[in-house]
């Protein structure tokens, strides 16, 4: 991806209209990693202690920085963000092939949600779903 394209995308994500909250880890003006989260209000769990949830959209650590505490520091920020906003939990997905990431999450205390699956509609599927 061209730097200009990436920068424009990042500007959109960080605009005042965006619901996304982004934190970065850097050192010596070099990006080590980032996390992006947003808040989700539950319609089916309206109890005050369950109604607000934090969704982790992205967690990325540069390959050369993995196992050096960057991911842990980013997840600490995510957890603090969730607590500060009254969230009852943090949810995210991870590729089933990402054994290192899964191990990292489990060491944090995260648990696999056995009754959830991940679904996706690609562009053609979105068009089909939108058709009358």
N, CA, C and O atoms as a MOPAC input file, in Angstrom:
PM7 MOZYME 1SCF
protein

 N      0.84800 1    -1.17300 1     0.00000 1
 C      0.00000 1     0.00000 1     0.00000 1
 C      0.89400 1     1.23800 1     0.00000 1
 O      1.87700 1     1.30600 1     0.73800 1
 N      0.55200 1     2.18700 1    -0.81300 1
 C      1.32400 1     3.42200 1    -0.89500 1
 C      1.17500 1     4.22200 1     0.39900 1
 O      0.11900 1     4.22200 1     1.03100 1
 N      2.23400 1     4.88900 1     0.76600 1
 C      2.23900 1     5.68300 1     1.99800 1
 C      1.11300 1     6.71800 1     2.00600 1
 O      0.48200 1     6.94000 1     3.04000 1
 N      0.85700 1     7.35300 1     0.85100 1
 C     -0.20200 1     8.36900 1     0.77500 1
 C     -1.57500 1     7.74100 1     1.03900 1
 O     -2.40800 1     8.31900 1     1.73600 1
 N     -1.79600 1     6.56100 1     0.47700 1
 C     -3.06200 1     5.85700 1     0.68400 1
 C     -3.22500 1     5.50600 1     2.15500 1
 O     -4.29500 1     5.69900 1     2.73300 1
 N     -2.16300 1     4.99200 1     2.75700 1
 C     -2.20900 1     4.63600 1     4.16600 1
 C     -2.46900 1     5.86100 1     5.02900 1
 O     -3.30400 1     5.81300 1     5.93200 1
 N     -1.77000 1     6.95500 1     4.76800 1
 C     -1.94500 1     8.16900 1     5.55900 1
 C     -3.36400 1     8.71700 1     5.44500 1
 O     -3.93900 1     9.15700 1     6.44100 1
 N     -3.93400 1     8.69600 1     4.24300 1
 C     -5.31200 1     9.16700 1     4.06100 1
 C     -6.28300 1     8.27200 1     4.82500 1
 O     -7.22500 1     8.76400 1     5.44700 1
 N     -6.06000 1     6.97500 1     4.78200 1
 C     -6.89800 1     6.02400 1     5.51400 1
 C     -6.79100 1     6.28000 1     7.01600 1
 O     -7.80400 1     6.29200 1     7.71700 1
 N     -5.60000 1     6.48000 1     7.50300 1
 C     -5.38900 1     6.74900 1     8.92100 1
 C     -6.06400 1     8.04700 1     9.34300 1
 O     -6.63000 1     8.12500 1    10.43300 1
 N     -6.00900 1     9.06600 1     8.49100 1
 C     -6.68100 1    10.33500 1     8.78800 1
 C     -8.18600 1    10.13400 1     8.94500 1
 O     -8.80100 1    10.69500 1     9.85300 1
 N     -8.77900 1     9.32900 1     8.05300 1
 C    -10.21400 1     9.03600 1     8.15500 1
 C    -10.53000 1     8.31200 1     9.45400 1
 O    -11.51100 1     8.62800 1    10.12800 1
 N     -9.70000 1     7.34600 1     9.79900 1
 C     -9.93400 1     6.56400 1    11.01000 1
 C     -9.82300 1     7.40100 1    12.27400 1
 O    -10.48800 1     7.11900 1    13.27100 1
 N     -8.99500 1     8.41600 1    12.23400 1
 C     -8.76200 1     9.24900 1    13.41400 1
 C     -9.55700 1    10.55200 1    13.39100 1
 O     -9.35200 1    11.41600 1    14.24300 1
 N    -10.44800 1    10.69900 1    12.43900 1
 C    -11.22400 1    11.92900 1    12.34500 1
 C    -12.21500 1    12.01800 1    13.51000 1
 O    -12.46600 1    11.03300 1    14.20400 1
 N    -12.75700 1    13.18900 1    13.70500 1
 C    -13.73200 1    13.40600 1    14.77000 1
 C    -14.99300 1    12.57500 1    14.61000 1
 O    -15.69100 1    12.32200 1    15.59200 1
 N    -15.29700 1    12.14700 1    13.40000 1
 C    -16.49000 1    11.33800 1    13.14800 1
 C    -16.27700 1     9.85600 1    13.44200 1
 O    -17.24500 1     9.10100 1    13.53100 1
 N    -15.05800 1     9.44100 1    13.58900 1
 C    -14.75400 1     8.02500 1    13.78600 1
 C    -15.05600 1     7.58900 1    15.21300 1
 O    -14.80500 1     8.33300 1    16.16100 1
 N    -15.58800 1     6.39500 1    15.36100 1
 C    -15.83100 1     5.81000 1    16.67300 1
 C    -14.62800 1     4.98800 1    17.14100 1
 O    -14.63300 1     4.43200 1    18.23900 1
 N    -13.61900 1     4.92200 1    16.31200 1
 C    -12.43400 1     4.12200 1    16.59300 1
 C    -11.47000 1     4.89700 1    17.48100 1
 O    -11.23000 1     6.08600 1    17.27200 1
 N    -10.92700 1     4.20800 1    18.46700 1
 C     -9.91100 1     4.78700 1    19.34300 1
 C     -8.61300 1     4.03500 1    19.05200 1
 O     -8.57400 1     2.80600 1    19.10000 1
 N     -7.57600 1     4.76900 1    18.75700 1
 C     -6.31500 1     4.18800 1    18.31900 1
 C     -5.20500 1     4.57800 1    19.28200 1
 O     -5.08700 1     5.73700 1    19.67900 1
 N     -4.39300 1     3.59600 1    19.65100 1
 C     -3.21400 1     3.86600 1    20.46000 1
 C     -2.01900 1     3.26100 1    19.72300 1
 O     -2.12100 1     2.19400 1    19.11800 1
 N     -0.90600 1     3.95000 1    19.78400 1
 C      0.29600 1     3.45600 1    19.12200 1
 C      1.41900 1     3.27800 1    20.14700 1
 O      1.45600 1     3.93500 1    21.18700 1
 N      2.31300 1     2.38200 1    19.81700 1
 C      3.54300 1     2.21200 1    20.58300 1
 C      4.68300 1     2.59000 1    19.64500 1
 O      4.77300 1     2.08200 1    18.52800 1
 N      5.54000 1     3.47600 1    20.10300 1
 C      6.64300 1     3.90500 1    19.24600 1
 C      7.89500 1     4.12100 1    20.08400 1
 O      7.84800 1     4.27300 1    21.30500 1
 N      8.99600 1     4.12600 1    19.38300 1
 C     10.28100 1     4.38300 1    20.01200 1
 C     11.18200 1     5.02100 1    18.96200 1
 O     11.29600 1     4.52100 1    17.84300 1
 N     11.81000 1     6.11000 1    19.32700 1
 C     12.71200 1     6.81300 1    18.41300 1
 C     12.02400 1     7.11000 1    17.08200 1
 O     12.60400 1     6.91900 1    16.01300 1
 N     10.78600 1     7.57700 1    17.16300 1
 C     10.00500 1     7.96100 1    15.98600 1
 C      9.73400 1     6.78200 1    15.04100 1
 O      9.54000 1     6.97300 1    13.84100 1
 N      9.72400 1     5.56700 1    15.59100 1
 C      9.46500 1     4.35700 1    14.82000 1
 C      8.25100 1     3.65000 1    15.41600 1
 O      8.19400 1     3.42000 1    16.62400 1
 N      7.29000 1     3.31100 1    14.57800 1
 C      6.08500 1     2.62500 1    15.02400 1
 C      6.40400 1     1.17200 1    15.36100 1
 O      6.90400 1     0.42200 1    14.52200 1
 N      6.10500 1     0.78500 1    16.61200 1
 C      6.33700 1    -0.59000 1    17.05400 1
 C      5.06900 1    -1.42500 1    16.96100 1
 O      5.11900 1    -2.63400 1    16.73300 1
 N      3.93300 1    -0.76300 1    17.14200 1
 C      2.66200 1    -1.47000 1    17.10000 1
 C      1.51000 1    -0.52600 1    17.35300 1
 O      1.70800 1     0.65400 1    17.64100 1
 N      0.29700 1    -1.05800 1    17.24300 1
 C     -0.88500 1    -0.25800 1    17.52000 1
 C     -2.05300 1    -1.15700 1    17.91300 1
 O     -2.06200 1    -2.35800 1    17.64200 1
 N     -3.02800 1    -0.54300 1    18.55400 1
 C     -4.28700 1    -1.21200 1    18.87900 1
 C     -5.41200 1    -0.24700 1    18.53600 1
 O     -5.29000 1     0.96300 1    18.72300 1
 N     -6.51300 1    -0.80500 1    18.03000 1
 C     -7.68900 1    -0.01200 1    17.68900 1
 C     -8.90400 1    -0.65700 1    18.34900 1
 O     -9.13200 1    -1.85900 1    18.21000 1
 N     -9.67700 1     0.14800 1    19.06400 1
 C    -10.85600 1    -0.35000 1    19.76700 1
 C    -12.04800 1     0.55700 1    19.50000 1
 O    -11.89400 1     1.70500 1    19.08100 1
 N    -13.22900 1     0.02600 1    19.74700 1
 C    -14.44100 1     0.83500 1    19.72700 1
 C    -15.40200 1     0.26700 1    20.76200 1
 O    -15.27700 1    -0.88700 1    21.17300 1
 N    -16.35200 1     1.08100 1    21.17600 1
 C    -17.32500 1     0.68400 1    22.18300 1
 C    -18.57700 1     0.14900 1    21.51100 1
 O    -18.99000 1     0.63800 1    20.46000 1
 N    -19.17300 1    -0.85700 1    22.12500 1
 C    -20.38000 1    -1.49100 1    21.60600 1
 C    -21.40700 1    -1.53400 1    22.73200 1
 O    -21.11700 1    -2.00900 1    23.83000 1
 N    -22.59700 1    -1.03700 1    22.45300 1
 C    -23.69600 1    -1.11400 1    23.42200 1
 C    -24.54400 1    -2.32900 1    23.08400 1
 O    -24.98300 1    -2.49000 1    21.94500 1
 N    -24.77400 1    -3.17900 1    24.07000 1
 C    -25.56100 1    -4.38000 1    23.85000 1
 C    -27.05100 1    -4.06600 1    23.92900 1
 O    -27.50600 1    -3.35200 1    24.82300 1
 N    -27.78800 1    -4.60800 1    22.98900 1
 C    -29.24700 1    -4.48100 1    23.01100 1
 C    -29.89400 1    -5.65900 1    23.72000 1
 O    -31.01900 1    -5.54300 1    24.20600 1
 N    -29.20800 1    -6.78200 1    23.78500 1
 C    -29.78900 1    -7.98600 1    24.38200 1
 C    -29.34400 1    -8.19100 1    25.82900 1
 O    -29.90200 1    -9.03500 1    26.53000 1
 N    -28.35900 1    -7.44100 1    26.28000 1
 C    -27.92400 1    -7.50900 1    27.66800 1
 C    -27.97600 1    -6.09300 1    28.26200 1
 O    -26.94500 1    -5.43500 1    28.39900 1
 N    -29.19300 1    -5.62900 1    28.61500 1
 C    -29.34600 1    -4.24200 1    29.05400 1
 C    -28.94600 1    -3.97500 1    30.50800 1
 O    -28.97200 1    -2.82500 1    30.94500 1
 N    -28.57900 1    -5.01000 1    31.26500 1
 C    -28.19300 1    -4.78900 1    32.65200 1
 C    -26.99400 1    -3.84400 1    32.70500 1
 O    -26.08000 1    -3.94400 1    31.88700 1
 N    -27.00500 1    -2.92900 1    33.67100 1
 C    -25.92200 1    -1.93300 1    33.72400 1
 C    -24.51900 1    -2.52800 1    33.71100 1
 O    -23.60200 1    -1.92100 1    33.15800 1
 N    -24.33600 1    -3.69800 1    34.30500 1
 C    -22.99400 1    -4.28100 1    34.35400 1
 C    -22.65600 1    -5.09400 1    33.10800 1
 O    -21.57600 1    -5.68000 1    33.04000 1
 N    -23.55500 1    -5.14600 1    32.11600 1
 C    -23.30300 1    -5.91700 1    30.89400 1
 C    -23.53800 1    -5.12200 1    29.61500 1
 O    -23.19400 1    -5.58500 1    28.52800 1
 N    -24.10800 1    -3.95500 1    29.73100 1
 C    -24.58300 1    -3.27300 1    28.51500 1
 C    -23.49500 1    -2.66300 1    27.64100 1
 O    -23.71700 1    -2.47400 1    26.44500 1
 N    -22.34000 1    -2.35100 1    28.18900 1
 C    -21.29900 1    -1.72000 1    27.37700 1
 C    -20.09500 1    -2.65900 1    27.26500 1
 O    -19.60100 1    -3.19400 1    28.25800 1
 N    -19.64100 1    -2.83800 1    26.02500 1
 C    -18.53700 1    -3.74600 1    25.75000 1
 C    -17.49800 1    -3.03400 1    24.89800 1
 O    -17.79800 1    -2.07200 1    24.19100 1
 N    -16.28700 1    -3.52400 1    24.98300 1
 C    -15.18400 1    -2.97700 1    24.19600 1
 C    -14.83500 1    -4.00700 1    23.12500 1
 O    -14.68300 1    -5.19200 1    23.42300 1
 N    -14.71100 1    -3.56000 1    21.90100 1
 C    -14.32000 1    -4.44100 1    20.80100 1
 C    -12.91700 1    -4.05300 1    20.34700 1
 O    -12.65800 1    -2.90500 1    19.98600 1
 N    -12.03000 1    -5.02100 1    20.37300 1
 C    -10.67500 1    -4.82600 1    19.87000 1
 C    -10.69800 1    -5.16500 1    18.39000 1
 O    -10.81300 1    -6.33200 1    18.01800 1
 N    -10.59000 1    -4.16000 1    17.55500 1
 C    -10.64300 1    -4.35600 1    16.11000 1
 C     -9.30300 1    -4.82300 1    15.56300 1
 O     -9.25300 1    -5.72100 1    14.72200 1
 N     -8.22600 1    -4.22500 1    16.03100 1
 C     -6.89300 1    -4.56600 1    15.53400 1
 C     -5.88800 1    -4.51000 1    16.68200 1
 O     -5.93600 1    -3.61800 1    17.52900 1
 N     -4.99700 1    -5.46400 1    16.69100 1
 C     -3.80700 1    -5.40200 1    17.52300 1
 C     -2.66300 1    -5.84700 1    16.62200 1
 O     -2.65800 1    -6.96500 1    16.10700 1
 N     -1.70600 1    -4.96600 1    16.44200 1
 C     -0.57600 1    -5.27600 1    15.57400 1
 C      0.71800 1    -4.87700 1    16.26900 1
 O      0.83600 1    -3.78400 1    16.82400 1
 N      1.67400 1    -5.77800 1    16.22500 1
 C      3.02800 1    -5.49500 1    16.70200 1
 C      3.97700 1    -5.87700 1    15.57100 1
 O      3.87600 1    -6.96600 1    15.00800 1
 N      4.89300 1    -4.97800 1    15.24600 1
 C      5.87500 1    -5.25500 1    14.19100 1
 C      6.58800 1    -6.56900 1    14.50400 1
 O      6.94600 1    -6.82100 1    15.65500 1
 N      6.79400 1    -7.39900 1    13.49400 1
 C      7.39300 1    -8.72000 1    13.73100 1
 C      8.67900 1    -8.68600 1    14.56000 1
 O      8.88800 1    -9.54100 1    15.42100 1
 N      9.52500 1    -7.71300 1    14.30300 1
 C     10.80200 1    -7.64800 1    15.03300 1
 C     10.64000 1    -7.19000 1    16.47900 1
 O     11.59200 1    -7.25000 1    17.25700 1
 N      9.43900 1    -6.73300 1    16.84700 1
 C      9.18600 1    -6.24800 1    18.20600 1
 C      8.38100 1    -7.23800 1    19.04400 1
 O      8.13400 1    -6.98500 1    20.22300 1
 N      7.97600 1    -8.34300 1    18.46200 1
 C      7.16700 1    -9.32700 1    19.17800 1
 C      7.99000 1    -9.99000 1    20.28100 1
 O      9.19600 1   -10.19500 1    20.14400 1
 N      7.31500 1   -10.31600 1    21.36400 1
 C      7.92900 1   -10.93400 1    22.56000 1
 C      8.85200 1    -9.96500 1    23.29300 1
 O      9.75900 1   -10.39000 1    24.01000 1
 N      8.62300 1    -8.67200 1    23.11600 1
 C      9.42200 1    -7.65000 1    23.81200 1
 C      8.56800 1    -6.75000 1    24.69600 1
 O      9.04500 1    -5.72500 1    25.18300 1
 N      7.29400 1    -7.13100 1    24.90800 1
 C      6.43200 1    -6.36600 1    25.81200 1
 C      5.54700 1    -5.33600 1    25.13800 1
 O      4.73600 1    -4.69800 1    25.81000 1
 N      5.67500 1    -5.15500 1    23.83700 1
 C      4.88000 1    -4.14900 1    23.13300 1
 C      3.40200 1    -4.55500 1    23.12600 1
 O      2.53000 1    -3.74300 1    23.43400 1
 N      3.13000 1    -5.80100 1    22.77600 1
 C      1.74500 1    -6.27300 1    22.76200 1
 C      1.11500 1    -6.20100 1    24.13800 1
 O     -0.04700 1    -5.81900 1    24.27800 1
 N      1.87400 1    -6.56300 1    25.14700 1
 C      1.37900 1    -6.50200 1    26.52500 1
 C      1.04900 1    -5.06300 1    26.90200 1
 O      0.00200 1    -4.80400 1    27.49600 1
 N      1.92200 1    -4.13400 1    26.56500 1
 C      1.67600 1    -2.72100 1    26.87800 1
 C      0.42900 1    -2.21500 1    26.14700 1
 O     -0.36700 1    -1.47400 1    26.72400 1
 N      0.25600 1    -2.60500 1    24.89500 1
 C     -0.93500 1    -2.18500 1    24.14800 1
 C     -2.19900 1    -2.78000 1    24.76400 1
 O     -3.21400 1    -2.09200 1    24.87900 1
 N     -2.14600 1    -4.04500 1    25.15800 1
 C     -3.32000 1    -4.66800 1    25.77500 1
 C     -3.61100 1    -4.06700 1    27.14900 1
 O     -4.77100 1    -4.00300 1    27.55600 1
 N     -2.59100 1    -3.63100 1    27.86100 1
 C     -2.82200 1    -2.91500 1    29.11700 1
 C     -3.60200 1    -1.63600 1    28.84900 1
 O     -4.51700 1    -1.30100 1    29.60100 1
 N     -3.25100 1    -0.91900 1    27.78800 1
 C     -3.98600 1     0.29100 1    27.43400 1
 C     -5.43100 1    -0.05300 1    27.08200 1
 O     -6.35500 1     0.63100 1    27.52100 1
 N     -5.63100 1    -1.10600 1    26.29600 1
 C     -6.98000 1    -1.52400 1    25.90700 1
 C     -7.79700 1    -1.86400 1    27.14800 1
 O     -8.94600 1    -1.43800 1    27.26700 1
 N     -7.22000 1    -2.62500 1    28.07100 1
 C     -7.93200 1    -3.00400 1    29.29600 1
 C     -8.26500 1    -1.77200 1    30.13000 1
 O     -9.36700 1    -1.67700 1    30.67000 1
 N     -7.34600 1    -0.84000 1    30.24400 1
 C     -7.60200 1     0.39400 1    31.00300 1
 C     -8.70200 1     1.21200 1    30.32400 1
 O     -9.56600 1     1.77000 1    31.00000 1
 N     -8.67500 1     1.28500 1    29.01100 1
 C     -9.71900 1     1.98400 1    28.25400 1
 C    -11.07800 1     1.35200 1    28.55500 1
 O    -12.05300 1     2.06100 1    28.80600 1
 N    -11.14100 1     0.02800 1    28.52900 1
 C    -12.40400 1    -0.67600 1    28.79900 1
 C    -12.89700 1    -0.37900 1    30.21200 1
 O    -14.07800 1    -0.09400 1    30.40900 1
 N    -12.01000 1    -0.44200 1    31.18700 1
 C    -12.38900 1    -0.15500 1    32.57200 1
 C    -12.86500 1     1.28300 1    32.70600 1
 O    -13.90900 1     1.53700 1    33.30600 1
 N    -12.11100 1     2.22200 1    32.15500 1
 C    -12.45700 1     3.64600 1    32.25700 1
 C    -13.80100 1     3.97100 1    31.62000 1
 O    -14.45300 1     4.94000 1    32.00800 1
 N    -14.22100 1     3.16800 1    30.64500 1
 C    -15.49600 1     3.41400 1    29.97200 1
 C    -16.61200 1     2.50800 1    30.47600 1
 O    -17.68700 1     2.46400 1    29.87900 1
 N    -16.37400 1     1.79200 1    31.55600 1
 C    -17.41300 1     0.97700 1    32.17400 1
 C    -17.77600 1    -0.27900 1    31.40000 1
 O    -18.89300 1    -0.78100 1    31.52600 1
 N    -16.85200 1    -0.78900 1    30.60600 1
 C    -17.13600 1    -1.98800 1    29.81100 1
 C    -17.08000 1    -3.24300 1    30.68500 1
 O    -16.28300 1    -3.34200 1    31.61700 1
 N    -17.94600 1    -4.18800 1    30.35400 1
 C    -17.97100 1    -5.44400 1    31.10000 1
 C    -17.02300 1    -6.47400 1    30.51600 1
 O    -16.70700 1    -7.46700 1    31.17100 1
 N    -16.56500 1    -6.24900 1    29.28700 1
 C    -15.67500 1    -7.22600 1    28.65800 1
 C    -15.01400 1    -6.61400 1    27.42800 1
 O    -15.38100 1    -5.53200 1    26.97000 1
 N    -14.03200 1    -7.34100 1    26.91300 1
 C    -13.35500 1    -6.99700 1    25.65700 1
 C    -13.49800 1    -8.21200 1    24.74500 1
 O    -13.18100 1    -9.33400 1    25.14200 1
 N    -13.96800 1    -7.99000 1    23.54200 1
 C    -14.12300 1    -9.06200 1    22.56400 1
 C    -13.23800 1    -8.78800 1    21.35500 1
 O    -13.00800 1    -7.63400 1    20.99400 1
 N    -12.73900 1    -9.86100 1    20.72800 1
 C    -11.98100 1    -9.73700 1    19.48800 1
 C    -11.92400 1   -11.08500 1    18.79200 1
 O    -12.27200 1   -12.12000 1    19.35900 1
 N    -11.48000 1   -11.03900 1    17.56100 1
 C    -11.26900 1   -12.27500 1    16.80900 1
 C     -9.78000 1   -12.44300 1    16.55800 1
 O     -9.00500 1   -11.48800 1    16.62100 1
 N     -9.40700 1   -13.66600 1    16.27600 1
 C     -8.02000 1   -13.97900 1    15.93900 1
 C     -8.05800 1   -15.09800 1    14.91000 1
 O     -8.89200 1   -16.00000 1    14.99300 1
 N     -7.16700 1   -15.03800 1    13.95800 1
 C     -7.10700 1   -16.10900 1    12.95900 1
 C     -6.74000 1   -17.42000 1    13.64200 1
 O     -5.85900 1   -17.45900 1    14.50100 1
 N     -7.41800 1   -18.48400 1    13.25600 1
 C     -7.14700 1   -19.79100 1    13.86400 1
 C     -5.72000 1   -20.25800 1    13.59900 1
 O     -5.19300 1   -21.08500 1    14.34400 1
 N     -5.09400 1   -19.74400 1    12.55700 1
 C     -3.71800 1   -20.11400 1    12.22600 1
 C     -2.67300 1   -19.31700 1    13.01700 1
 O     -1.47900 1   -19.59900 1    12.91400 1
 N     -3.10500 1   -18.33400 1    13.79700 1
 C     -2.18900 1   -17.47000 1    14.53200 1
 C     -1.89600 1   -18.06100 1    15.91900 1
 O     -2.34400 1   -17.53300 1    16.93700 1
 N     -1.14600 1   -19.15400 1    15.94000 1
 C     -0.85900 1   -19.85200 1    17.19500 1
 C     -0.13200 1   -18.95400 1    18.19600 1
 O     -0.40600 1   -19.00700 1    19.39500 1
 N      0.77900 1   -18.14500 1    17.71000 1
 C      1.53800 1   -17.25800 1    18.60800 1
 C      0.61800 1   -16.20400 1    19.24200 1
 O      0.73500 1   -15.89600 1    20.42800 1
 N     -0.29200 1   -15.66200 1    18.43600 1
 C     -1.24700 1   -14.69800 1    18.96300 1
 C     -2.20500 1   -15.33600 1    19.95900 1
 O     -2.50900 1   -14.74800 1    20.99700 1
 N     -2.67500 1   -16.52400 1    19.65000 1
 C     -3.58500 1   -17.23700 1    20.55000 1
 C     -2.89700 1   -17.50200 1    21.88300 1
 O     -3.49200 1   -17.30600 1    22.94300 1
 N     -1.65600 1   -17.94300 1    21.82900 1
 C     -0.88900 1   -18.17800 1    23.05600 1
 C     -0.75100 1   -16.87700 1    23.85500 1
 O     -0.90300 1   -16.88200 1    25.07600 1
 N     -0.46800 1   -15.78400 1    23.18200 1
 C     -0.34800 1   -14.47500 1    23.83900 1
 C     -1.65200 1   -14.11600 1    24.54300 1
 O     -1.63800 1   -13.72600 1    25.71100 1
 N     -2.77000 1   -14.24400 1    23.84800 1
 C     -4.05800 1   -13.89900 1    24.43900 1
 C     -4.38300 1   -14.78900 1    25.62900 1
 O     -4.89200 1   -14.30900 1    26.64200 1
 N     -4.09600 1   -16.07000 1    25.51600 1
 C     -4.37600 1   -16.98500 1    26.62200 1
 C     -3.49100 1   -16.68500 1    27.82400 1
 O     -3.93300 1   -16.83500 1    28.96300 1
 N     -2.25500 1   -16.26700 1    27.59300 1
 C     -1.38400 1   -15.86800 1    28.71000 1
 C     -1.91400 1   -14.61700 1    29.39800 1
 O     -1.64500 1   -14.40000 1    30.58000 1
 N     -2.66400 1   -13.79300 1    28.66900 1
 C     -3.30500 1   -12.62100 1    29.28100 1
 C     -4.50500 1   -13.01500 1    30.13300 1
 O     -4.98700 1   -12.22500 1    30.94400 1
 N     -4.98000 1   -14.23900 1    29.94300 1
 C     -6.17000 1   -14.69300 1    30.67000 1
 C     -7.41000 1   -14.76900 1    29.80200 1
 O     -8.48500 1   -15.10600 1    30.29800 1
 N     -7.28800 1   -14.46400 1    28.52100 1
 C     -8.43500 1   -14.52800 1    27.61600 1
 C     -8.84300 1   -15.98400 1    27.40100 1
 O     -8.01900 1   -16.89700 1    27.44800 1
 N    -10.13200 1   -16.16900 1    27.16500 1
 C    -10.65900 1   -17.50200 1    26.92900 1
 C    -11.37500 1   -17.53700 1    25.58700 1
 O    -12.02000 1   -16.57300 1    25.17500 1
 N    -11.24300 1   -18.66600 1    24.92700 1
 C    -11.96200 1   -18.89700 1    23.68500 1
 C    -13.45900 1   -18.91300 1    23.98700 1
 O    -13.88900 1   -19.51400 1    24.97100 1
 N    -14.24500 1   -18.25800 1    23.14700 1
 C    -15.70300 1   -18.26100 1    23.31100 1
 C    -16.23000 1   -19.40700 1    22.45600 1
 O    -16.31400 1   -19.28200 1    21.23500 1
 N    -16.58400 1   -20.51900 1    23.08900 1
 C    -16.90600 1   -21.72800 1    22.30600 1
 C    -18.20400 1   -21.64400 1    21.50400 1
 O    -18.36700 1   -22.37600 1    20.52800 1
 N    -19.11900 1   -20.77700 1    21.89100 1
 C    -20.39800 1   -20.72900 1    21.18500 1
 C    -20.48400 1   -19.61400 1    20.15300 1
 O    -21.58200 1   -19.25600 1    19.72800 1
 N    -19.33500 1   -19.05300 1    19.73800 1
 C    -19.32000 1   -17.97500 1    18.74100 1
 C    -18.54000 1   -18.39900 1    17.50500 1
 O    -17.51500 1   -19.07600 1    17.59300 1
 N    -19.04500 1   -17.98900 1    16.36600 1
 C    -18.37200 1   -18.18300 1    15.08500 1
 C    -18.22000 1   -16.82400 1    14.42900 1
 O    -18.94200 1   -15.88400 1    14.76000 1
 N    -17.30400 1   -16.72300 1    13.51900 1
 C    -17.08900 1   -15.47900 1    12.78500 1
 C    -17.62500 1   -15.64300 1    11.37000 1
 O    -17.31600 1   -16.62900 1    10.69900 1
 N    -18.42600 1   -14.68400 1    10.91000 1
 C    -18.97100 1   -14.69600 1     9.55200 1
 C    -18.55400 1   -13.43400 1     8.82500 1
 O    -18.19400 1   -12.42900 1     9.43700 1
 N    -18.61200 1   -13.51000 1     7.47700 1
 C    -18.23500 1   -12.35500 1     6.66100 1
 C    -19.02200 1   -12.38900 1     5.36500 1
 O    -19.24700 1   -13.45300 1     4.78800 1
 N    -19.43200 1   -11.23200 1     4.91800 1
 C    -19.96100 1   -11.04700 1     3.56600 1
 C    -18.93200 1   -10.25100 1     2.78600 1
 O    -18.60100 1    -9.12800 1     3.16700 1
 N    -18.42700 1   -10.80700 1     1.71500 1
 C    -17.53700 1   -10.07700 1     0.82200 1
 C    -18.40500 1    -9.15900 1    -0.05100 1
 O    -19.63200 1    -9.21000 1     0.02600 1
 N    -17.78100 1    -8.34200 1    -0.86100 1
 C    -18.49700 1    -7.33700 1    -1.66500 1
 C    -19.67900 1    -7.92300 1    -2.43700 1
 O    -20.77600 1    -7.36600 1    -2.39600 1
 N    -19.47200 1    -9.03200 1    -3.13700 1
 C    -20.57000 1    -9.60700 1    -3.91600 1
 C    -21.68000 1   -10.11000 1    -3.00000 1
 O    -22.86000 1   -10.01100 1    -3.33500 1
 N    -21.30100 1   -10.64900 1    -1.84800 1
 C    -22.29800 1   -11.09900 1    -0.88000 1
 C    -23.09000 1    -9.96000 1    -0.29200 1
 O    -24.28800 1   -10.09100 1    -0.04200 1
 N    -22.42000 1    -8.83400 1    -0.06900 1
 C    -23.10800 1    -7.65100 1     0.45100 1
 C    -24.16000 1    -7.19700 1    -0.55400 1
 O    -25.29000 1    -6.87900 1    -0.18300 1
 N    -23.78200 1    -7.17100 1    -1.82500 1
 C    -24.73700 1    -6.77700 1    -2.88200 1
 C    -25.91700 1    -7.73100 1    -2.92700 1
 O    -27.06300 1    -7.29900 1    -3.05400 1
 N    -25.64400 1    -9.02500 1    -2.82300 1
 C    -26.73900 1   -10.00000 1    -2.82700 1
 C    -27.64400 1    -9.83400 1    -1.61700 1
 O    -28.86500 1    -9.92500 1    -1.74400 1
 N    -27.07400 1    -9.59700 1    -0.45900 1
 C    -27.87600 1    -9.42900 1     0.75900 1
 C    -28.71700 1    -8.16000 1     0.69800 1
 O    -29.79400 1    -8.10300 1     1.29100 1
 N    -28.23700 1    -7.14500 1    -0.01100 1
 C    -28.96000 1    -5.88400 1    -0.10700 1
 C    -30.05600 1    -5.89800 1    -1.15700 1
 O    -30.91300 1    -5.01500 1    -1.18000 1
 N    -30.03000 1    -6.90600 1    -2.02900 1
 C    -31.02000 1    -6.97000 1    -3.11700 1
 C    -32.36900 1    -7.39900 1    -2.55700 1
 O    -32.43900 1    -8.24600 1    -1.66700 1
 N    -33.45600 1    -6.80300 1    -3.09100 1
 C    -34.80300 1    -7.17600 1    -2.62000 1
 C    -35.18200 1    -8.59300 1    -3.02900 1
 O    -36.27800 1    -9.05600 1    -2.71200 1

